[in-house]
Amino acid sequence: MEKTHSCTIVKKTMLCPDTYDFVVNFPQEPKPGQFVHISCGEGVMLRRPMSVCDYFDNNLRFSFAVRGKGTKLLAQHSVGDKLDILGPLGTNFGVDKKGDGVSLVIGGGIGIFPLFYTAKFLGEKTEAILGFRTKDLVIMEDDFNAVCSKTHIVTDDGSYNCAGLVTDIFKERLQKGDITSVYTCGPRGMMKAVAEIAAENDIFCEVSLEERMGCGIGSCAVCVCKIKGKYLKVCQNGPIFNAREVDFDE
Amino acid sequence: MEKTHSCTIVKKTMLCPDTYDFVVNFPQEPKPGQFVHISCGEGVMLRRPMSVCDYFDNNLRFSFAVRGKGTKLLAQHSVGDKLDILGPLGTNFGVDKKGDGVSLVIGGGIGIFPLFYTAKFLGEKTEAILGFRTKDLVIMEDDFNAVCSKTHIVTDDGSYNCAGLVTDIFKERLQKGDITSVYTCGPRGMMKAVAEIAAENDIFCEVSLEERMGCGIGSCAVCVCKIKGKYLKVCQNGPIFNAREVDFDE
Amino acid sequence: MNNLDMSVNIAGISLKNPIVTASGTFGNGWEISRYYDLSELGAVTSKAITLSPKQGNPPPRIAETDSGVLNSVGLQNSGIEFFLKYDLPNLRRYDTKVIANISGNTIEENCEIAKRLGGEVDFIELNISCPNVKQGGVAFGTDPRIVYDITGRVREHCSVPLIVKLSPNVTDIVEIAVAAQKGGANALSLINTLLGMKIDVNTRKPILANNTGGLSGPAVKPVAVRMVWQVAKNVDLPIIGMGGIMSGEDAAEFILAGASAVAVGTANLVTPTAALDIKKQFVQYLVKNKIKNVKDIIGAVIAN
Amino acid sequence: MNNLDMSVNIAGISLKNPIVTASGTFGNGWEISRYYDLSELGAVTSKAITLSPKQGNPPPRIAETDSGVLNSVGLQNSGIEFFLKYDLPNLRRYDTKVIANISGNTIEENCEIAKRLGGEVDFIELNISCPNVKQGGVAFGTDPRIVYDITGRVREHCSVPLIVKLSPNVTDIVEIAVAAQKGGANALSLINTLLGMKIDVNTRKPILANNTGGLSGPAVKPVAVRMVWQVAKNVDLPIIGMGGIMSGEDAAEFILAGASAVAVGTANLVTPTAALDIKKQFVQYLVKNKIKNVKDIIGAVIAN
Ligand SMILES: Cc1cc2nc3c(=O)[nH]c(=O)nc-3n(C[C@H](O)[C@H](O)[C@H](O)COP(=O)(O)OP(=O)(O)OC[C@H]3O[C@@H](n4cnc5c(N)ncnc54)[C@H](O)[C@@H]3O)c2cc1C
Ligand SMILES: Cc1cc2nc3c(=O)[nH]c(=O)nc-3n(C[C@H](O)[C@H](O)[C@H](O)COP(=O)(O)OP(=O)(O)OC[C@H]3O[C@@H](n4cnc5c(N)ncnc54)[C@H](O)[C@@H]3O)c2cc1C
Ligand SMILES: Cc1cc2nc3c(=O)[nH]c(=O)nc-3n(C[C@H](O)[C@H](O)[C@H](O)COP(=O)(O)O)c2cc1C
Ligand SMILES: Cc1cc2nc3c(=O)[nH]c(=O)nc-3n(C[C@H](O)[C@H](O)[C@H](O)COP(=O)(O)O)c2cc1C
Ligand code: FES
Ligand code: FES
């Protein structure tokens, strides 16, 4: 039988203002792209979904931006506190479908978190293209550098590296003709653009979708996205979907 | 203008199982018999009323038994934490009406707390009669000994000192004929019995009443008790009432 | 804050800002006025006023529930004479509008109270939605024909705008609101409390001596916001929105849904300065969202 | 625990214990069965079943409120054929009763679904109280004449006891319950969700794509307990009580109020093992209060 885990926080870091990184004891090894569903504490009833950012030595790492009540409460926890965590949950990135060429992980903002763990599975021929709004929000560059052969960083305002969008770099990088797979997570518009470029170039592309969740395990049917014209559950049929099947405009 | 106080907890003691004693910084000197209205923390909306147990050097002491959700949450606070406290509130014991003889403070269980601060105002000719269910619940004996000329303790089951009710000691003590005032707080039945004996002996007697509260300041009218046939607010017209005027059976 | 226009209009009368106190949670101002200057508020609402003094229900009269409060006060008050003689003159010392909440046992009684209030108050709020009394109260507020009738008859005796306060314990709030409008209401207040109950599982007794009571506080906010939104879309009367407002953003939510003003109720039980605090937070919200005139966001929700 | 009689009777069928899952919060058991053995429960309730598969409403479909949850799923499901072919056989592997929640768009559709279910399930729960669909749903559940009519007509097609699930969005729950009883209902479920709304004050948009949704969770518990109590006093049918049950003591509160069984809904969204946890806590409550037979406390509230 599966169960929820009572996990001790062993490390807490602030990555940039209002963005935290937690490492907790966690007994079950997740697959890349999966998420966990976290109880944020007294006063917030529903759990909040967070992507697996890393897993090592029975430790789970997840990182998150403070948005509303739940993430605010979560951020107030300290090393030594316990968190009630459900998971790992959901489908995983098809890292076995990466092909023989170079894999790209393309992320924007907090969408980069699941891509780090994923890049570790994709192996040395992986490159990362990461976009941030501005210099102060650029995070995890060293992490990605350690597992990717190259990490391209862009900022919307050009305050760090070149100004531009991840799709600009993506298109540029496609010129070499050695890309065989793309894994992406970030704002919906970004993922849509990445998906379109991948489709035009006939490259395998998977996306990690987000939707407001209830149960996180598939029993309440609230977290749906349109996939090939049908509402599928992001928590159970996703969060990873083949980019071609997602109806981004719904 | 009056305001709520943000008070730092400077001392926390356990008096007996599930009964705590807090000392907090507090800027306003209360009168004996008054209460404060305390925010117990996230998840409990309404404040909880607690009698002033002592006041010294800008420090307020209150003590409480853990009953339900509010007091449970309150008990989880530690030294250094802040509490949002409203008060002091309500009417006070008429210590100036004590007369020339001996004053008695008669309390049962958690009803003893306001009597300690009151006894300090009554002076050396004060005696305490305190009743508890059983030995393990006997608390504050030393405190009362320090401010009263004599402290009589009874337990329901006789596990500490003699078995019996505070009213037994009260009646016995009346024989000497030197009692001129009685101040009482405790279970309703106990206060009623004390009030009746006081009335029979024509002794000045005041009681501290309890009722479930909302605002604590007189603006919501939920905390009423029947006083001379009318519903009066315990938080504003009380908690201290002349025993003769209370309709104990309502 | 300087070039911020906080004023709103309710039935031709301008409130300096949209923050009001809700009836029954503010006494008649005596106590709360020791915590802040009532002139800070757009308006204050009196406790329910009846013709003769009223004892109310036996205690306990309050129980806390998850994010909510049940009360069964039952309209305890000192009657219209006392109000006119003592409470009103005191409230008049402040630069704020006064809403008199009236709760007669019968239609005639409400007419009589309205007549006696005359032009002394700024608004009369007819409470046909109290769940805690056997006569009058919610019995009036759940049948559209009765709502129409009572509104019309009380309206005849009002020298000032008549606000009708609606009960949420109904199948179709719009139908009730329309009835009040047709009856001649000049504004609507919603919502009063939802009827609820809490039982102590150890003693097996209801916590409230009255068994049931009215549920208020954040727990009911989604129901209140929905009702304000439905009524605002369908009825052309200004609305005073209430139900669980604890913060400036909560106030904004009701105004976006269609309320012209908002009333703070249960929050007053939590902290005496609640209405003032909420006003300040609401100003912060306006500033942060670059809103210069409150009236611009009344009903400005972008619904699907 | 050995000499504890946990069984309860609903319309002649014995449930081994009074803990049931609420429709729509438990899928059709596939997922939650990976967390505990469903045979632990007195009964399980299916997701709403319609005749043809149903897409439901666009997302977002959920919003959290203070102590509550708003949902606007809109009865997404794979239809009766899928249920009979895949879901039901799977549920039948467990030693628990199966309640089929049916939610047709029309009376005829409900009759047809009931007919197709035949004797395959233990109970049919007619959902005339979903606030998230335009057709059927709550529109059926708020008019006593329609409730009487639909209950009677669906009853004719049921080979098993018919439970009618009532909406709390009504003026008089007793009137509706009486109508269902007269129509031939064998049991009642209450409550479904209260209609609510939440607006994001920064974007000014409702959080739910459907604008409004159904409010559930601890926030609504006082309303649910009150309705169960009112109906239990006035209607002679077994009640499955629900609305905000998160603990064993919450379950006890509903049973004291008059419910013969209780359903766990929103709690399943918080923790997959919720219904099992609540059952265990309820046993502790019984032991602590020296209650040997659950049936002894059904409706045992000592009201004033
Ligand atoms: C599969 C999955 C994985 C995720 N992984 C991460 C991650 O690794 N790091 C991270 O920072 N965030 C992640 N998110 C988003 C994160 O779950 C939300 O930011 C969080 O739930 C917001 O909770 P809150 O209480 O702070 O916000 P709320 O008060 O609930 O809302 C505040 C804002 O957050 C947004 N939001 C609320 N719920 C969700 C949701 N379920 N999904 C997306 N946005 C939401 C709303 O649009 C709203 O503007 C993930 C979401 C999903 C579905
Ligand atoms: C003026 C006044 C002074 C008080 N002083 C003290 C004190 O010094 N020390 C102390 O331990 N307690 C004192 N009490 C009682 C204390 O306020 C309650 O025990 C407390 O509010 C219970 O809160 P809870 O959340 O733990 O209980 P809840 O979960 O609200 O209820 C649990 C139990 O507490 C009782 N209770 C709840 N509210 C009240 C209330 N307002 N008054 C009395 N009983 C209540 C109920 O009967 C119930 O059985 C005082 C009460 C009043 C009115
Ligand atoms: C203790 C209490 C007493 C109340 N008394 C009255 C009353 O006398 N007249 C009235 O119209 N409403 C009364 N109400 C209802 C409030 O005015 C308000 O409509 C309701 O509580 C919802 O707002 P809230 O959630 O902010 O409290 C009372 C509410 C409470 C909590
Ligand atoms: C996400 C969700 C989906 C629901 N779907 C249904 C449904 O399909 N049919 C139904 O009768 N009730 C449905 N309900 C209502 C519940 O069965 C239950 O009546 C209600 O939520 C109150 O119980 P609770 O507070 O324990 O959740 C749903 C509730 C939720 C939260
Ligand atoms: S969150 Fe419940 S089905 Fe996805
Ligand atoms: S608690 Fe509000 S009047 Fe006493």
Short mmCIF file of N, CA, C and O in Angstrom, two decimals, chain B residues 143-216:
data_model
loop_
_atom_site.label_atom_id
_atom_site.label_comp_id
_atom_site.label_asym_id
_atom_site.label_seq_id
_atom_site.Cartn_x
_atom_site.Cartn_y
_atom_site.Cartn_z
N ASP B 143 2.02 30.01 46.52
CA ASP B 143 1.65 31.37 46.14
C ASP B 143 0.65 31.94 47.14
O ASP B 143 0.82 33.04 47.65
N PHE B 144 -0.40 31.18 47.39
CA PHE B 144 -1.44 31.68 48.29
C PHE B 144 -0.91 31.82 49.72
O PHE B 144 -1.23 32.78 50.42
N ASN B 145 -0.08 30.85 50.13
CA ASN B 145 0.51 30.94 51.46
C ASN B 145 1.28 32.25 51.65
O ASN B 145 1.25 32.84 52.72
N ALA B 146 1.91 32.69 50.56
CA ALA B 146 2.73 33.90 50.65
C ALA B 146 1.90 35.18 50.84
O ALA B 146 2.39 36.16 51.40
N VAL B 147 0.67 35.17 50.38
CA VAL B 147 -0.12 36.40 50.48
C VAL B 147 -1.31 36.29 51.44
O VAL B 147 -1.95 37.29 51.73
N CYS B 148 -1.61 35.09 51.90
CA CYS B 148 -2.74 34.91 52.80
C CYS B 148 -2.23 34.52 54.20
O CYS B 148 -1.18 33.89 54.33
N SER B 149 -3.02 34.84 55.19
CA SER B 149 -2.60 34.47 56.54
C SER B 149 -2.80 32.96 56.75
O SER B 149 -2.14 32.34 57.56
N LYS B 150 -3.70 32.40 55.99
CA LYS B 150 -3.91 30.96 56.07
C LYS B 150 -4.48 30.47 54.74
O LYS B 150 -5.28 31.16 54.11
N THR B 151 -4.05 29.30 54.33
CA THR B 151 -4.58 28.72 53.09
C THR B 151 -5.11 27.33 53.39
O THR B 151 -4.36 26.43 53.76
N HIS B 152 -6.43 27.18 53.31
CA HIS B 152 -7.08 25.89 53.54
C HIS B 152 -7.22 25.17 52.19
O HIS B 152 -7.77 25.75 51.26
N ILE B 153 -6.76 23.95 52.13
CA ILE B 153 -6.92 23.21 50.86
C ILE B 153 -7.73 21.95 51.11
O ILE B 153 -7.48 21.22 52.07
N VAL B 154 -8.72 21.74 50.22
CA VAL B 154 -9.49 20.49 50.29
C VAL B 154 -9.48 19.82 48.92
O VAL B 154 -9.30 20.47 47.90
N THR B 155 -9.62 18.51 48.95
CA THR B 155 -9.75 17.80 47.68
C THR B 155 -11.03 16.98 47.72
O THR B 155 -11.44 16.51 48.79
N ASP B 156 -11.64 16.82 46.55
CA ASP B 156 -12.90 16.06 46.48
C ASP B 156 -12.70 14.65 47.02
O ASP B 156 -13.57 14.10 47.68
N ASP B 157 -11.54 14.07 46.69
CA ASP B 157 -11.32 12.66 47.04
C ASP B 157 -10.44 12.48 48.28
O ASP B 157 -10.05 11.37 48.62
N GLY B 158 -10.10 13.59 48.91
CA GLY B 158 -9.29 13.49 50.11
C GLY B 158 -7.84 13.06 49.89
O GLY B 158 -7.11 12.75 50.83
N SER B 159 -7.40 13.07 48.66
CA SER B 159 -6.03 12.62 48.37
C SER B 159 -4.99 13.64 48.84
O SER B 159 -3.81 13.34 48.90
N TYR B 160 -5.42 14.83 49.15
CA TYR B 160 -4.53 15.84 49.71
C TYR B 160 -5.31 16.57 50.79
O TYR B 160 -6.47 16.97 50.57
N ASN B 161 -4.71 16.74 51.96
CA ASN B 161 -5.43 17.31 53.10
C ASN B 161 -6.76 16.59 53.29
O ASN B 161 -6.90 15.42 52.93
N CYS B 162 -7.75 17.30 53.85
CA CYS B 162 -9.00 16.60 54.11
C CYS B 162 -9.88 16.54 52.87
O CYS B 162 -9.80 17.38 51.99
N ALA B 163 -10.70 15.52 52.83
CA ALA B 163 -11.69 15.40 51.77
C ALA B 163 -12.84 16.35 52.09
O ALA B 163 -13.16 16.57 53.25
N GLY B 164 -13.44 16.92 51.05
CA GLY B 164 -14.58 17.77 51.32
C GLY B 164 -14.72 18.87 50.32
O GLY B 164 -14.02 18.90 49.29
N LEU B 165 -15.62 19.75 50.62
CA LEU B 165 -15.90 20.85 49.70
C LEU B 165 -15.44 22.15 50.34
O LEU B 165 -15.35 22.25 51.57
N VAL B 166 -15.17 23.14 49.52
CA VAL B 166 -14.77 24.43 50.06
C VAL B 166 -15.85 24.99 50.98
O VAL B 166 -15.57 25.69 51.95
N THR B 167 -17.10 24.63 50.70
CA THR B 167 -18.20 25.15 51.52
C THR B 167 -18.17 24.57 52.94
O THR B 167 -18.60 25.24 53.88
N ASP B 168 -17.65 23.36 53.07
CA ASP B 168 -17.52 22.78 54.42
C ASP B 168 -16.58 23.65 55.25
O ASP B 168 -16.87 24.01 56.39
N ILE B 169 -15.43 23.96 54.67
CA ILE B 169 -14.43 24.78 55.37
C ILE B 169 -15.00 26.18 55.62
O ILE B 169 -14.81 26.75 56.70
N PHE B 170 -15.69 26.69 54.61
CA PHE B 170 -16.27 28.03 54.71
C PHE B 170 -17.20 28.08 55.94
O PHE B 170 -17.08 28.95 56.81
N LYS B 171 -18.11 27.09 56.02
CA LYS B 171 -19.07 27.09 57.14
C LYS B 171 -18.35 26.99 58.48
O LYS B 171 -18.70 27.68 59.44
N GLU B 172 -17.37 26.13 58.51
CA GLU B 172 -16.59 25.93 59.73
C GLU B 172 -15.92 27.24 60.15
O GLU B 172 -15.98 27.68 61.30
N ARG B 173 -15.32 27.87 59.13
CA ARG B 173 -14.54 29.08 59.39
C ARG B 173 -15.44 30.24 59.85
O ARG B 173 -14.98 31.16 60.55
N LEU B 174 -16.71 30.16 59.46
CA LEU B 174 -17.65 31.21 59.83
C LEU B 174 -17.93 31.26 61.34
O LEU B 174 -18.34 32.29 61.87
N GLN B 175 -17.71 30.13 61.99
CA GLN B 175 -18.00 30.02 63.44
C GLN B 175 -17.37 31.15 64.24
O GLN B 175 -17.99 31.70 65.14
N LYS B 176 -16.15 31.49 63.90
CA LYS B 176 -15.43 32.51 64.65
C LYS B 176 -16.09 33.88 64.59
O LYS B 176 -15.81 34.74 65.43
N GLY B 177 -16.88 34.11 63.56
CA GLY B 177 -17.61 35.37 63.45
C GLY B 177 -16.78 36.58 63.02
O GLY B 177 -17.21 37.72 63.18
N ASP B 178 -15.62 36.33 62.46
CA ASP B 178 -14.77 37.47 62.10
C ASP B 178 -14.71 37.74 60.59
O ASP B 178 -13.97 38.60 60.13
N ILE B 179 -15.48 37.00 59.81
CA ILE B 179 -15.43 37.16 58.35
C ILE B 179 -16.32 38.34 57.94
O ILE B 179 -17.50 38.38 58.31
N THR B 180 -15.78 39.26 57.15
CA THR B 180 -16.62 40.37 56.67
C THR B 180 -16.77 40.42 55.16
O THR B 180 -17.57 41.20 54.64
N SER B 181 -15.98 39.63 54.43
CA SER B 181 -16.16 39.62 52.97
C SER B 181 -15.68 38.31 52.37
O SER B 181 -14.76 37.67 52.89
N VAL B 182 -16.32 37.96 51.24
CA VAL B 182 -15.98 36.73 50.53
C VAL B 182 -15.90 37.02 49.03
O VAL B 182 -16.79 37.69 48.48
N TYR B 183 -14.84 36.54 48.43
CA TYR B 183 -14.65 36.70 46.97
C TYR B 183 -14.49 35.30 46.41
O TYR B 183 -13.63 34.55 46.89
N THR B 184 -15.29 34.96 45.42
CA THR B 184 -15.26 33.56 44.98
C THR B 184 -15.26 33.40 43.46
O THR B 184 -15.83 34.22 42.73
N CYS B 185 -14.62 32.34 43.03
CA CYS B 185 -14.58 31.99 41.61
C CYS B 185 -14.36 30.50 41.48
O CYS B 185 -13.52 29.93 42.18
N GLY B 186 -15.11 29.89 40.60
CA GLY B 186 -14.98 28.44 40.41
C GLY B 186 -16.21 27.92 39.69
O GLY B 186 -16.95 28.68 39.06
N PRO B 187 -16.44 26.60 39.79
CA PRO B 187 -17.62 26.03 39.14
C PRO B 187 -18.89 26.72 39.63
O PRO B 187 -18.96 27.13 40.79
N ARG B 188 -19.85 26.82 38.74
CA ARG B 188 -21.09 27.54 39.05
C ARG B 188 -21.77 27.02 40.31
O ARG B 188 -22.22 27.81 41.15
N GLY B 189 -21.82 25.70 40.45
CA GLY B 189 -22.47 25.11 41.61
C GLY B 189 -21.79 25.52 42.91
O GLY B 189 -22.45 25.83 43.91
N MET B 190 -20.47 25.55 42.86
CA MET B 190 -19.71 25.94 44.03
C MET B 190 -19.99 27.40 44.40
O MET B 190 -20.24 27.73 45.56
N MET B 191 -19.97 28.25 43.38
CA MET B 191 -20.19 29.67 43.64
C MET B 191 -21.59 29.91 44.19
O MET B 191 -21.79 30.72 45.09
N LYS B 192 -22.54 29.15 43.67
CA LYS B 192 -23.91 29.30 44.14
C LYS B 192 -24.00 28.93 45.62
O LYS B 192 -24.60 29.66 46.43
N ALA B 193 -23.36 27.83 45.99
CA ALA B 193 -23.39 27.38 47.38
C ALA B 193 -22.71 28.40 48.28
O ALA B 193 -23.21 28.74 49.36
N VAL B 194 -21.57 28.91 47.83
CA VAL B 194 -20.85 29.92 48.61
C VAL B 194 -21.74 31.16 48.77
O VAL B 194 -21.86 31.73 49.86
N ALA B 195 -22.36 31.56 47.68
CA ALA B 195 -23.20 32.76 47.70
C ALA B 195 -24.35 32.59 48.70
O ALA B 195 -24.69 33.52 49.43
N GLU B 196 -24.94 31.39 48.73
CA GLU B 196 -26.06 31.15 49.63
C GLU B 196 -25.63 31.24 51.10
O GLU B 196 -26.29 31.87 51.92
N ILE B 197 -24.49 30.65 51.39
CA ILE B 197 -24.00 30.68 52.77
C ILE B 197 -23.67 32.12 53.17
O ILE B 197 -24.02 32.57 54.27
N ALA B 198 -23.04 32.85 52.24
CA ALA B 198 -22.70 34.25 52.53
C ALA B 198 -23.98 35.05 52.81
O ALA B 198 -24.04 35.84 53.75
N ALA B 199 -24.99 34.80 51.97
CA ALA B 199 -26.24 35.55 52.12
C ALA B 199 -26.89 35.24 53.47
O ALA B 199 -27.34 36.14 54.18
N GLU B 200 -26.92 33.95 53.80
CA GLU B 200 -27.51 33.55 55.09
C GLU B 200 -26.82 34.26 56.25
O GLU B 200 -27.43 34.60 57.25
N ASN B 201 -25.51 34.43 56.10
CA ASN B 201 -24.74 35.03 57.18
C ASN B 201 -24.55 36.53 56.99
O ASN B 201 -23.78 37.15 57.72
N ASP B 202 -25.22 37.02 55.96
CA ASP B 202 -25.22 38.45 55.70
C ASP B 202 -23.81 39.02 55.53
O ASP B 202 -23.47 40.07 56.07
N ILE B 203 -23.02 38.29 54.75
CA ILE B 203 -21.64 38.72 54.49
C ILE B 203 -21.52 39.19 53.05
O ILE B 203 -22.08 38.58 52.14
N PHE B 204 -20.79 40.27 52.85
CA PHE B 204 -20.54 40.80 51.51
C PHE B 204 -19.87 39.72 50.65
O PHE B 204 -18.85 39.14 51.06
N CYS B 205 -20.43 39.43 49.49
CA CYS B 205 -19.88 38.35 48.65
C CYS B 205 -19.92 38.72 47.18
O CYS B 205 -20.96 39.14 46.67
N GLU B 206 -18.79 38.59 46.53
CA GLU B 206 -18.74 38.82 45.08
C GLU B 206 -18.26 37.55 44.37
O GLU B 206 -17.43 36.81 44.89
N VAL B 207 -18.81 37.36 43.16
CA VAL B 207 -18.45 36.18 42.37
C VAL B 207 -17.89 36.62 41.02
O VAL B 207 -18.20 37.70 40.52
N SER B 208 -17.06 35.77 40.45
CA SER B 208 -16.55 36.00 39.10
C SER B 208 -17.22 35.00 38.18
O SER B 208 -17.01 33.80 38.31
N LEU B 209 -18.05 35.48 37.25
CA LEU B 209 -18.81 34.57 36.39
C LEU B 209 -18.06 34.28 35.09
O LEU B 209 -17.21 35.05 34.65
N GLU B 210 -18.42 33.16 34.49
CA GLU B 210 -17.85 32.78 33.20
C GLU B 210 -18.95 32.62 32.18
O GLU B 210 -20.02 32.09 32.50
N GLU B 211 -18.71 33.04 30.99
CA GLU B 211 -19.61 32.72 29.88
C GLU B 211 -18.81 32.77 28.58
O GLU B 211 -17.80 33.47 28.51
N ARG B 212 -19.21 31.99 27.60
CA ARG B 212 -18.52 32.01 26.31
C ARG B 212 -18.55 33.42 25.73
O ARG B 212 -19.60 34.02 25.63
N MET B 213 -17.42 33.87 25.29
CA MET B 213 -17.32 35.25 24.83
C MET B 213 -17.00 35.38 23.35
O MET B 213 -16.45 34.48 22.74
N GLY B 214 -17.37 36.54 22.81
CA GLY B 214 -16.94 36.94 21.48
C GLY B 214 -15.95 38.06 21.66
O GLY B 214 -14.78 37.85 21.96
N CYS B 215 -16.45 39.29 21.52
CA CYS B 215 -15.58 40.47 21.50
C CYS B 215 -14.83 40.75 22.80
O CYS B 215 -13.73 41.27 22.80
N GLY B 216 -15.43 40.44 23.93
CA GLY B 216 -14.80 40.70 25.22
C GLY B 216 -14.91 42.14 25.71
O GLY B 216 -14.44 42.46 26.80
#
